[in-house]
Amino acid sequence: METIETEKWIRPARYQEKLPDNVVRCHVCPHNCIVQEEKSGICQTRVNHQGELYTLAYGNPCSVHIDPIEKKPLFHFFPGMSIYSVATAGCNFRCLNCQNWQISQSAPQLLTHYDLMPAQLVQQALLHNTNSLAFTYTEPTVFYEYVYDTAKIAHENGLKTVFISNGFINEKPLLDLCPYLDAANIDLKCFDDAVYRRLDGGRLQPVLDTLKTLKGNGVWLEITNLLIPTYTDNEEMIQSMCDWLVGNGFEDTPLHFSRFFPTYKLSELSPTSETVLIRAKEIAMKSGLKYIYIGNIPGLHDENTRCPACKRMLVERSGFVVKRNLIRHGLCGFCREPVAGVWE
Ligand code: SF4
């Protein structure tokens, strides 16, 4: 019979601190869980076995798909590119509106999964003619070891790597990962710590720290903000968020306002109204953000990229399809203004 040390999907966890009486503290994310023997942390991916912390999420993704990169969403990073996308079970948040709760609120050993060790995962991405890999759908922070090893091998093989995350990760693991990351989209849930705790089981400040760390370490960054009626659609909150972004040098960082649809524990709420989304965009524009998008409303045409100077349309999108791209060498094809992003 296999023991926990020889089980294929189990690896010693990184960033663990041994405490007395076989108790272990995990330092991967700001929960910094203190994990008792034979118990797991909040994310359900890390267990304490005989005083040693192990990750159960290694080489066993429960979701594997090829997506357009626009779906992440990343609009200023190789538009039109297909991206090999994976997730294991588990998450360090408890979002009331989680769209993927069947996998995020489960544990790796409870779900059927693929057998894709890091080198095989990279091989699969190459075989499917994608030039990038995304860690997405659930929260990649909680399958950190798998992300780290895969991202390293991906870079050795010329693949780009993308981190789609709630941003709730400690600085040290993030700094160690940054050299192997090319782009990230961080879900900035709202700009109110009390709402963060109530809606997501998280906190605001660590996410803001993550935005700074990613940007400061050369990872291309985009931000998503989902406007949930009565939780995150307050105009003052949106204004405070935009002020913070501009005040901290994120005016070139694309901001995706996203429409909420009733789901999971918030199935009684209405979808976000178009008026609220349009108002949010106005606030962001007046605050000085240069690239603002509205997602999940077909026909609004707010998913196109415009030149920040001459305002002409440079990347035309229909859903997740890029119909036209007039950016050349990172410059507007009309007026030659630089357009922030990684284009080619
Ligand atoms: S990664 Fe998991 S075990 Fe570690 S601190 Fe975060 S929630 Fe806790």
Tab-separated table of C-alpha atoms and ligand atoms in Angstrom:
chain	number	residue	atom	x	y	z
A	1	MET	CA	0.000	0.000	0.000
A	2	GLU	CA	1.261	3.489	-0.851
A	3	THR	CA	2.095	5.833	1.990
A	4	ILE	CA	1.613	9.585	1.835
A	5	GLU	CA	5.312	9.965	0.972
A	6	THR	CA	5.101	7.714	-2.088
A	7	GLU	CA	1.656	8.653	-3.358
A	8	LYS	CA	2.119	10.111	-6.844
A	9	TRP	CA	0.161	13.357	-6.422
A	10	ILE	CA	1.618	14.320	-3.072
A	11	ARG	CA	4.689	16.478	-2.572
A	12	PRO	CA	6.279	18.189	0.425
A	13	ALA	CA	4.803	21.672	0.622
A	14	ARG	CA	6.994	24.743	0.273
A	15	TYR	CA	6.996	27.650	2.743
A	16	GLN	CA	6.097	25.632	5.811
A	17	GLU	CA	7.159	26.360	9.353
A	18	LYS	CA	7.375	23.588	11.937
A	19	LEU	CA	5.756	24.418	15.260
A	20	PRO	CA	5.794	22.405	18.515
A	21	ASP	CA	3.688	19.241	18.882
A	22	ASN	CA	3.748	18.324	15.193
A	23	VAL	CA	1.806	21.450	14.237
A	24	VAL	CA	2.779	23.238	11.011
A	25	ARG	CA	2.177	26.756	9.733
A	26	CYS	CA	1.794	27.343	5.990
A	27	HIS	CA	3.198	30.593	4.598
A	28	VAL	CA	1.969	30.366	1.006
A	29	CYS	CA	-0.957	32.747	1.386
A	30	PRO	CA	-1.938	35.405	3.927
A	31	HIS	CA	-4.227	33.020	5.798
A	32	ASN	CA	-0.962	31.569	7.165
A	33	CYS	CA	-2.933	28.538	8.351
A	34	ILE	CA	-1.818	26.733	11.471
A	35	VAL	CA	-2.473	23.123	10.524
A	36	GLN	CA	-2.909	20.456	13.174
A	37	GLU	CA	-1.758	16.890	12.581
A	38	GLU	CA	-3.853	15.018	9.952
A	39	LYS	CA	-5.814	18.200	9.190
A	40	SER	CA	-5.742	20.412	6.117
A	41	GLY	CA	-5.532	24.179	5.604
A	42	ILE	CA	-8.421	26.360	4.458
A	43	CYS	CA	-7.638	25.622	0.796
A	44	GLN	CA	-7.980	21.826	1.267
A	45	THR	CA	-4.818	21.217	-0.773
A	46	ARG	CA	-2.308	21.088	2.104
A	47	VAL	CA	-2.315	18.480	4.841
A	48	ASN	CA	-0.213	18.001	7.914
A	49	HIS	CA	0.969	14.392	8.121
A	50	GLN	CA	3.089	13.575	11.171
A	51	GLY	CA	4.307	17.159	11.497
A	52	GLU	CA	5.170	17.676	7.826
A	53	LEU	CA	3.013	19.706	5.448
A	54	TYR	CA	2.264	18.139	2.060
A	55	THR	CA	0.453	19.419	-0.997
A	56	LEU	CA	-2.130	17.094	-2.510
A	57	ALA	CA	-2.333	19.147	-5.703
A	58	TYR	CA	0.581	18.173	-7.905
A	59	GLY	CA	0.250	16.754	-11.418
A	60	ASN	CA	-3.461	16.091	-10.976
A	61	PRO	CA	-5.403	18.890	-12.695
A	62	CYS	CA	-9.180	18.448	-12.640
A	63	SER	CA	-9.724	20.929	-15.490
A	64	VAL	CA	-7.732	21.134	-18.712
A	65	HIS	CA	-8.926	23.237	-21.661
A	66	ILE	CA	-7.635	25.321	-24.536
A	67	ASP	CA	-9.078	28.836	-24.307
A	68	PRO	CA	-8.725	32.099	-26.174
A	69	ILE	CA	-6.540	34.365	-24.049
A	70	GLU	CA	-9.328	36.973	-24.147
A	71	LYS	CA	-11.363	34.656	-21.922
A	72	LYS	CA	-8.929	35.020	-18.993
A	73	PRO	CA	-9.384	38.041	-19.575
A	74	LEU	CA	-6.093	39.335	-20.941
A	75	PHE	CA	-6.568	41.909	-23.721
A	76	HIS	CA	-3.071	43.404	-23.957
A	77	PHE	CA	-1.075	40.185	-24.036
A	78	PHE	CA	-0.795	38.467	-27.442
A	79	PRO	CA	-4.395	39.134	-28.577
A	80	GLY	CA	-6.012	36.185	-30.320
A	81	MET	CA	-3.614	33.636	-28.825
A	82	SER	CA	-4.847	30.212	-27.656
A	83	ILE	CA	-3.737	29.249	-24.202
A	84	TYR	CA	-3.513	25.829	-22.575
A	85	SER	CA	-5.356	26.213	-19.272
A	86	VAL	CA	-5.290	24.057	-16.160
A	87	ALA	CA	-6.546	23.923	-12.573
A	88	THR	CA	-6.443	21.528	-9.695
A	89	ALA	CA	-9.136	21.446	-7.022
A	90	GLY	CA	-8.986	23.901	-4.118
A	91	CYS	CA	-9.113	27.594	-3.278
A	92	ASN	CA	-8.133	29.862	-0.406
A	93	PHE	CA	-11.306	31.988	-0.828
A	94	ARG	CA	-14.966	31.188	-0.183
A	95	CYS	CA	-16.630	33.524	-2.684
A	96	LEU	CA	-20.411	33.520	-2.417
A	97	ASN	CA	-20.558	34.018	-6.176
A	98	CYS	CA	-18.007	31.385	-7.211
A	99	GLN	CA	-18.663	30.137	-10.754
A	100	ASN	CA	-16.413	27.125	-10.307
A	101	TRP	CA	-17.416	26.101	-6.794
A	102	GLN	CA	-17.692	22.420	-7.748
A	103	ILE	CA	-13.912	22.317	-8.182
A	104	SER	CA	-12.708	25.283	-6.121
A	105	GLN	CA	-14.515	24.209	-2.961
A	106	SER	CA	-13.370	20.605	-3.186
A	107	ALA	CA	-10.168	18.755	-2.390
A	108	PRO	CA	-7.849	17.250	-5.035
A	109	GLN	CA	-8.324	13.661	-3.863
A	110	LEU	CA	-12.123	13.958	-4.163
A	111	LEU	CA	-12.289	14.815	-7.871
A	112	THR	CA	-11.505	12.862	-11.010
A	113	HIS	CA	-8.410	14.309	-12.583
A	114	TYR	CA	-5.825	14.039	-15.337
A	115	ASP	CA	-2.347	12.649	-14.907
A	116	LEU	CA	-0.129	15.516	-16.070
A	117	MET	CA	3.161	16.015	-14.307
A	118	PRO	CA	4.849	19.364	-15.109
A	119	ALA	CA	6.948	18.112	-18.058
A	120	GLN	CA	3.947	16.285	-19.544
A	121	LEU	CA	1.750	19.334	-19.143
A	122	VAL	CA	4.267	21.442	-21.052
A	123	GLN	CA	4.482	18.731	-23.730
A	124	GLN	CA	0.692	18.739	-24.094
A	125	ALA	CA	0.619	22.512	-24.501
A	126	LEU	CA	3.285	22.282	-27.216
A	127	LEU	CA	1.536	19.355	-28.940
A	128	HIS	CA	-1.652	21.412	-29.146
A	129	ASN	CA	0.227	24.268	-30.804
A	130	THR	CA	-0.425	26.729	-28.007
A	131	ASN	CA	2.422	29.026	-27.053
A	132	SER	CA	1.317	29.665	-23.507
A	133	LEU	CA	0.049	28.039	-20.335
A	134	ALA	CA	-2.467	29.458	-17.869
A	135	PHE	CA	-2.986	28.477	-14.253
A	136	THR	CA	-6.602	29.417	-13.815
A	137	TYR	CA	-10.245	28.429	-13.031
A	138	THR	CA	-9.609	27.807	-9.310
A	139	GLU	CA	-6.839	29.546	-7.330
A	140	PRO	CA	-3.318	28.689	-8.537
A	141	THR	CA	-1.794	29.950	-5.299
A	142	VAL	CA	-3.034	26.778	-3.607
A	143	PHE	CA	-1.341	24.501	-6.147
A	144	TYR	CA	1.778	26.611	-5.956
A	145	GLU	CA	4.366	23.809	-6.207
A	146	TYR	CA	2.770	22.478	-9.391
A	147	VAL	CA	2.614	26.001	-10.851
A	148	TYR	CA	6.217	26.745	-9.948
A	149	ASP	CA	7.717	23.561	-11.386
A	150	THR	CA	5.571	23.730	-14.519
A	151	ALA	CA	6.261	27.411	-15.149
A	152	LYS	CA	10.002	26.782	-14.954
A	153	ILE	CA	9.847	23.978	-17.510
A	154	ALA	CA	7.471	26.017	-19.678
A	155	HIS	CA	10.015	28.823	-19.881
A	156	GLU	CA	12.797	26.395	-20.750
A	157	ASN	CA	10.605	25.310	-23.676
A	158	GLY	CA	9.696	28.807	-24.861
A	159	LEU	CA	6.128	28.843	-23.526
A	160	LYS	CA	4.631	31.937	-21.905
A	161	THR	CA	2.995	31.494	-18.505
A	162	VAL	CA	-0.073	33.206	-17.142
A	163	PHE	CA	-1.395	33.385	-13.575
A	164	ILE	CA	-5.138	34.047	-13.163
A	165	SER	CA	-5.577	34.633	-9.484
A	166	ASN	CA	-7.398	36.312	-6.614
A	167	GLY	CA	-3.996	37.779	-5.663
A	168	PHE	CA	-4.149	36.389	-2.124
A	169	ILE	CA	-0.591	35.143	-1.925
A	170	ASN	CA	2.311	36.025	0.340
A	171	GLU	CA	5.131	38.140	-1.002
A	172	LYS	CA	7.940	35.577	-0.732
A	173	PRO	CA	6.274	32.799	-2.792
A	174	LEU	CA	5.121	35.385	-5.321
A	175	LEU	CA	8.580	36.911	-5.669
A	176	ASP	CA	10.049	33.448	-6.174
A	177	LEU	CA	7.494	32.750	-8.911
A	178	CYS	CA	7.751	36.077	-10.758
A	179	PRO	CA	10.824	35.146	-12.855
A	180	TYR	CA	8.770	32.336	-14.400
A	181	LEU	CA	5.572	34.337	-14.983
A	182	ASP	CA	4.843	36.449	-18.055
A	183	ALA	CA	1.371	37.766	-17.310
A	184	ALA	CA	-1.314	37.815	-14.665
A	185	ASN	CA	-4.903	38.832	-14.281
A	186	ILE	CA	-5.766	39.596	-10.682
A	187	ASP	CA	-9.363	39.623	-9.540
A	188	LEU	CA	-9.636	42.735	-7.389
A	189	LYS	CA	-12.958	41.795	-5.832
A	190	CYS	CA	-13.769	45.217	-4.402
A	191	PHE	CA	-12.177	48.066	-2.493
A	192	ASP	CA	-13.602	47.425	0.956
A	193	ASP	CA	-11.979	45.104	3.436
A	194	ALA	CA	-15.242	44.300	5.259
A	195	VAL	CA	-16.884	43.259	1.973
A	196	TYR	CA	-13.810	41.196	1.097
A	197	ARG	CA	-14.205	39.265	4.341
A	198	ARG	CA	-17.980	38.803	3.979
A	199	LEU	CA	-18.115	38.052	0.246
A	200	ASP	CA	-14.888	36.136	-0.307
A	201	GLY	CA	-13.357	35.129	3.003
A	202	GLY	CA	-10.302	37.217	2.141
A	203	ARG	CA	-8.756	40.609	2.818
A	204	LEU	CA	-8.050	43.621	0.626
A	205	GLN	CA	-4.531	44.749	1.567
A	206	PRO	CA	-2.675	41.539	0.575
A	207	VAL	CA	-4.277	41.738	-2.883
A	208	LEU	CA	-3.123	45.339	-3.306
A	209	ASP	CA	0.378	44.246	-2.269
A	210	THR	CA	0.268	41.524	-4.933
A	211	LEU	CA	-0.619	44.062	-7.634
A	212	LYS	CA	2.438	46.112	-6.693
A	213	THR	CA	4.726	43.080	-6.561
A	214	LEU	CA	3.653	41.805	-9.977
A	215	LYS	CA	3.988	45.181	-11.633
A	216	GLY	CA	7.270	45.908	-9.885
A	217	ASN	CA	8.733	42.620	-11.094
A	218	GLY	CA	7.891	42.959	-14.762
A	219	VAL	CA	4.901	40.629	-14.969
A	220	TRP	CA	2.332	41.997	-17.434
A	221	LEU	CA	-0.744	42.748	-15.340
A	222	GLU	CA	-4.455	43.212	-15.966
A	223	ILE	CA	-7.155	43.589	-13.322
A	224	THR	CA	-10.730	42.311	-13.197
A	225	ASN	CA	-13.402	43.895	-11.017
A	226	LEU	CA	-16.751	42.105	-10.889
A	227	LEU	CA	-19.623	44.423	-10.039
A	228	ILE	CA	-22.021	42.481	-7.821
A	229	PRO	CA	-25.241	44.320	-6.963
A	230	THR	CA	-25.323	45.490	-3.322
A	231	TYR	CA	-21.834	44.079	-2.632
A	232	THR	CA	-19.307	45.680	-4.982
A	233	ASP	CA	-21.231	48.094	-7.218
A	234	ASN	CA	-21.092	51.092	-4.900
A	235	GLU	CA	-19.873	54.173	-6.791
A	236	GLU	CA	-17.771	55.465	-3.911
A	237	MET	CA	-16.052	52.105	-3.663
A	238	ILE	CA	-15.334	52.113	-7.407
A	239	GLN	CA	-14.032	55.670	-7.149
A	240	SER	CA	-11.717	54.729	-4.239
A	241	MET	CA	-10.396	51.754	-6.196
A	242	CYS	CA	-9.681	53.862	-9.290
A	243	ASP	CA	-8.043	56.587	-7.189
A	244	TRP	CA	-5.806	53.993	-5.555
A	245	LEU	CA	-4.866	52.478	-8.920
A	246	VAL	CA	-3.962	55.820	-10.469
A	247	GLY	CA	-2.224	56.984	-7.291
A	248	ASN	CA	-0.049	53.873	-7.324
A	249	GLY	CA	1.001	53.987	-10.967
A	250	PHE	CA	-1.503	51.581	-12.512
A	251	GLU	CA	-3.020	54.001	-15.040
A	252	ASP	CA	-1.633	51.873	-17.913
A	253	THR	CA	-2.949	48.624	-16.411
A	254	PRO	CA	-6.100	47.391	-18.201
A	255	LEU	CA	-9.129	47.255	-15.921
A	256	HIS	CA	-11.945	44.854	-16.808
A	257	PHE	CA	-15.304	45.636	-15.234
A	258	SER	CA	-17.267	42.433	-15.373
A	259	ARG	CA	-20.991	41.789	-15.233
A	260	PHE	CA	-22.301	39.550	-12.477
A	261	PHE	CA	-24.845	36.827	-13.188
A	262	PRO	CA	-26.739	35.098	-10.367
A	263	THR	CA	-24.893	31.991	-9.254
A	264	TYR	CA	-23.994	29.702	-6.338
A	265	LYS	CA	-24.907	31.393	-3.015
A	266	LEU	CA	-25.950	34.648	-4.702
A	267	SER	CA	-28.528	33.130	-7.019
A	268	GLU	CA	-31.246	35.473	-5.680
A	269	LEU	CA	-29.471	38.636	-6.869
A	270	SER	CA	-30.129	40.293	-10.231
A	271	PRO	CA	-27.458	40.577	-12.905
A	272	THR	CA	-25.488	43.839	-12.881
A	273	SER	CA	-27.331	46.499	-14.847
A	274	GLU	CA	-25.697	47.997	-17.924
A	275	THR	CA	-26.112	51.448	-16.378
A	276	VAL	CA	-23.932	50.510	-13.399
A	277	LEU	CA	-21.216	49.102	-15.638
A	278	ILE	CA	-21.222	52.149	-17.903
A	279	ARG	CA	-21.085	54.437	-14.847
A	280	ALA	CA	-18.124	52.454	-13.487
A	281	LYS	CA	-16.306	52.936	-16.764
A	282	GLU	CA	-16.973	56.682	-16.659
A	283	ILE	CA	-15.551	56.863	-13.141
A	284	ALA	CA	-12.437	54.947	-14.201
A	285	MET	CA	-11.908	57.152	-17.254
A	286	LYS	CA	-12.294	60.379	-15.285
A	287	SER	CA	-9.873	59.032	-12.689
A	288	GLY	CA	-7.190	58.663	-15.358
A	289	LEU	CA	-7.146	54.964	-16.184
A	290	LYS	CA	-6.329	54.489	-19.866
A	291	TYR	CA	-7.655	51.046	-20.753
A	292	ILE	CA	-11.081	50.147	-19.396
A	293	TYR	CA	-13.245	47.293	-20.596
A	294	ILE	CA	-16.724	46.049	-19.831
A	295	GLY	CA	-17.118	42.295	-20.018
A	296	ASN	CA	-20.104	39.965	-20.360
A	297	ILE	CA	-22.344	42.384	-22.288
A	298	PRO	CA	-22.375	41.504	-25.975
A	299	GLY	CA	-23.286	44.420	-28.201
A	300	LEU	CA	-21.917	47.125	-25.910
A	301	HIS	CA	-18.639	47.173	-27.901
A	302	ASP	CA	-16.654	47.930	-24.789
A	303	GLU	CA	-14.268	45.057	-25.388
A	304	ASN	CA	-12.344	46.857	-28.134
A	305	THR	CA	-8.951	48.422	-27.486
A	306	ARG	CA	-8.647	52.079	-28.411
A	307	CYS	CA	-5.552	54.240	-28.727
A	308	PRO	CA	-5.164	56.317	-25.543
A	309	ALA	CA	-4.171	59.351	-27.669
A	310	CYS	CA	-6.171	59.425	-30.935
A	311	LYS	CA	-8.967	57.163	-29.547
A	312	ARG	CA	-9.257	55.130	-32.746
A	313	MET	CA	-10.087	51.471	-32.505
A	314	LEU	CA	-6.957	49.311	-32.592
A	315	VAL	CA	-8.118	45.843	-31.538
A	316	GLU	CA	-11.641	44.900	-32.508
A	317	ARG	CA	-13.174	41.981	-30.622
A	318	SER	CA	-16.385	40.064	-30.972
A	319	GLY	CA	-16.824	37.973	-27.867
A	320	PHE	CA	-13.489	36.222	-27.454
A	321	VAL	CA	-12.588	36.525	-31.142
A	322	VAL	CA	-10.093	39.156	-32.299
A	323	LYS	CA	-11.361	40.465	-35.654
A	324	ARG	CA	-8.714	43.126	-36.261
A	325	ASN	CA	-5.473	44.189	-34.641
A	326	LEU	CA	-3.897	47.427	-35.821
A	327	ILE	CA	-1.171	47.656	-33.180
A	328	ARG	CA	2.265	47.489	-34.759
A	329	HIS	CA	5.368	46.967	-32.628
A	330	GLY	CA	3.460	48.192	-29.596
A	331	LEU	CA	2.400	51.445	-31.306
A	332	CYS	CA	-0.940	52.756	-32.515
A	333	GLY	CA	-1.200	52.001	-36.244
A	334	PHE	CA	-2.584	55.509	-36.838
A	335	CYS	CA	-0.788	58.028	-34.615
A	336	ARG	CA	2.184	55.922	-33.370
A	337	GLU	CA	1.281	56.423	-29.701
A	338	PRO	CA	2.695	53.591	-27.538
A	339	VAL	CA	-0.010	51.174	-26.359
A	340	ALA	CA	0.855	49.410	-23.110
A	341	GLY	CA	1.002	45.621	-23.380
A	342	VAL	CA	2.919	42.650	-24.770
A	343	TRP	CA	1.839	42.492	-28.381
A	344	GLU	CA	4.263	40.261	-30.291
B	1	SF4	S1	-2.158	28.003	0.896
B	1	SF4	FE1	-3.811	26.873	1.953
B	1	SF4	S2	-2.881	25.985	3.788
B	1	SF4	FE2	-1.498	27.573	3.019
B	1	SF4	S3	-2.040	29.403	4.162
B	1	SF4	FE3	-3.213	29.468	2.258
B	1	SF4	S4	-5.171	28.485	2.711
B	1	SF4	FE4	-3.769	27.975	4.377
